[in-house]
Protein backbone atom coordinates (compact mmCIF):
# COMPACT_ATOMS: atom_id res chain seq x y z
CA MET A 1 14.78 12.47 -17.14
CA LYS A 2 11.14 13.59 -17.57
CA ILE A 3 9.86 10.01 -16.81
CA THR A 4 11.95 9.80 -13.69
CA ALA A 5 10.62 13.01 -12.43
CA LYS A 6 7.04 11.89 -12.98
CA ILE A 7 7.63 8.59 -11.26
CA ILE A 8 9.13 10.44 -8.29
CA MET A 9 6.16 12.84 -8.10
CA ILE A 10 3.68 9.86 -8.30
CA LEU A 11 5.57 8.00 -5.54
CA PHE A 12 5.60 11.20 -3.43
CA ALA A 13 1.83 11.62 -3.96
CA LEU A 14 1.18 8.02 -3.14
CA THR A 15 3.18 8.13 0.02
CA TYR A 16 1.37 11.24 1.06
CA MET A 17 -2.07 9.79 0.56
CA LEU A 18 -1.28 6.57 2.31
CA SER A 19 0.34 8.30 5.31
CA ALA A 20 -2.78 10.70 5.59
CA ASN A 21 -5.10 7.77 5.31
CA GLU A 22 -3.22 5.87 7.98
CA VAL A 23 -3.54 8.76 10.55
CA SER A 24 -7.28 8.78 10.16
CA ALA A 25 -7.59 5.02 10.31
CA ASN A 26 -5.72 5.01 13.63
CA GLU A 27 -7.94 7.63 15.18
CA LYS A 28 -10.14 6.45 18.09
CA TYR A 29 -13.86 6.82 17.95
CA MET A 30 -16.59 6.99 20.60
CA LEU A 31 -20.22 7.08 21.04
CA VAL A 32 -20.81 10.24 23.15
CA ARG A 33 -23.96 11.37 24.77
CA LEU A 34 -24.26 15.14 24.90
CA THR A 35 -26.68 16.60 27.60
CA GLY A 36 -28.50 19.74 27.13
CA SER A 37 -31.06 21.41 24.78
CA GLN A 38 -30.64 20.77 21.12
CA GLN A 39 -30.09 24.39 20.55
CA ALA A 40 -27.31 24.64 23.16
CA ILE A 41 -25.54 21.58 21.83
CA ALA A 42 -25.84 22.77 18.24
CA SER A 43 -24.46 26.26 19.07
CA ALA A 44 -21.59 24.90 21.04
CA MET A 45 -20.66 22.36 18.48
CA ASN A 46 -20.69 24.97 15.76
CA LEU A 47 -18.46 27.28 17.69
CA ALA A 48 -16.03 24.33 18.19
CA ASP A 49 -16.27 23.72 14.37
CA VAL A 50 -17.46 20.09 15.05
CA HIS A 51 -20.07 19.07 12.58
CA ILE A 52 -22.15 15.92 13.22
CA ASP A 53 -23.63 14.32 10.21
CA HIS A 54 -25.80 11.82 12.13
CA ALA A 55 -27.05 11.59 15.66
CA ILE A 56 -29.75 10.05 17.78
CA LYS A 57 -31.71 13.01 19.18
CA LYS A 58 -33.87 12.91 22.29
CA GLU A 59 -35.58 15.75 24.25
CA ASN A 60 -32.58 16.51 26.61
CA TYR A 61 -29.69 14.79 25.01
CA LEU A 62 -28.03 13.79 21.78
CA GLU A 63 -25.93 10.64 20.96
CA ALA A 64 -23.29 10.77 18.18
CA TRP A 65 -20.16 9.00 17.05
CA LEU A 66 -17.09 11.30 17.41
CA SER A 67 -13.47 10.96 16.51
CA GLN A 68 -10.86 11.67 19.04
CA THR A 69 -10.12 14.98 17.29
CA GLU A 70 -13.79 16.03 17.44
CA PHE A 71 -14.13 14.86 21.05
CA ASP A 72 -11.04 17.04 22.01
CA ALA A 73 -12.76 19.99 20.43
CA LEU A 74 -16.05 19.07 22.31
CA LYS A 75 -14.38 19.05 25.64
CA LYS A 76 -13.42 22.72 25.25
CA THR A 77 -17.11 23.68 24.75
CA GLY A 78 -18.38 23.07 28.30
CA ILE A 79 -21.15 20.88 27.07
CA GLN A 80 -21.90 17.94 29.50
CA TYR A 81 -21.03 14.68 27.98
CA GLN A 82 -20.88 10.94 28.79
CA ILE A 83 -18.79 8.39 26.79
CA MET A 84 -21.14 5.47 26.05
CA ILE A 85 -18.88 3.27 23.92
CA TRP A 86 -15.14 3.75 23.15
CA ILE A 87 -13.39 2.04 20.12
CA GLY A 88 -9.56 2.30 19.97
CA ILE A 89 -7.31 1.06 17.34
CA HIS A 90 -6.79 -2.30 19.00
CA THR A 91 -10.40 -2.89 19.97
CA ILE A 92 -12.24 -6.00 18.54
CA PRO A 93 -15.49 -4.95 16.86
CA ILE A 94 -18.58 -6.03 18.80
CA SER A 95 -21.78 -7.07 17.10
CA LEU A 96 -24.87 -5.74 18.86
CA LYS A 97 -27.89 -7.73 18.17
């Protein structure tokens, strides 16, 4: 009986991990240009609890890859944005040379 309980717990854990991984794999991503000062963008993103780990920074804008979840939070901040590239779950990857 103990072995059966362990197997059930392992199967449950594996199912949970695979389903959680599938949700993030199906999320859409986009390259977004955020317009404004670096300080204003950083402040708004912190308030929205969106943390960018890598971005291209210019004097009056910032470009970063955001997930759909991060983008939805960004839209609520009032920061001006422009979607540069959008990649959905059925999009064929493009090689930029």
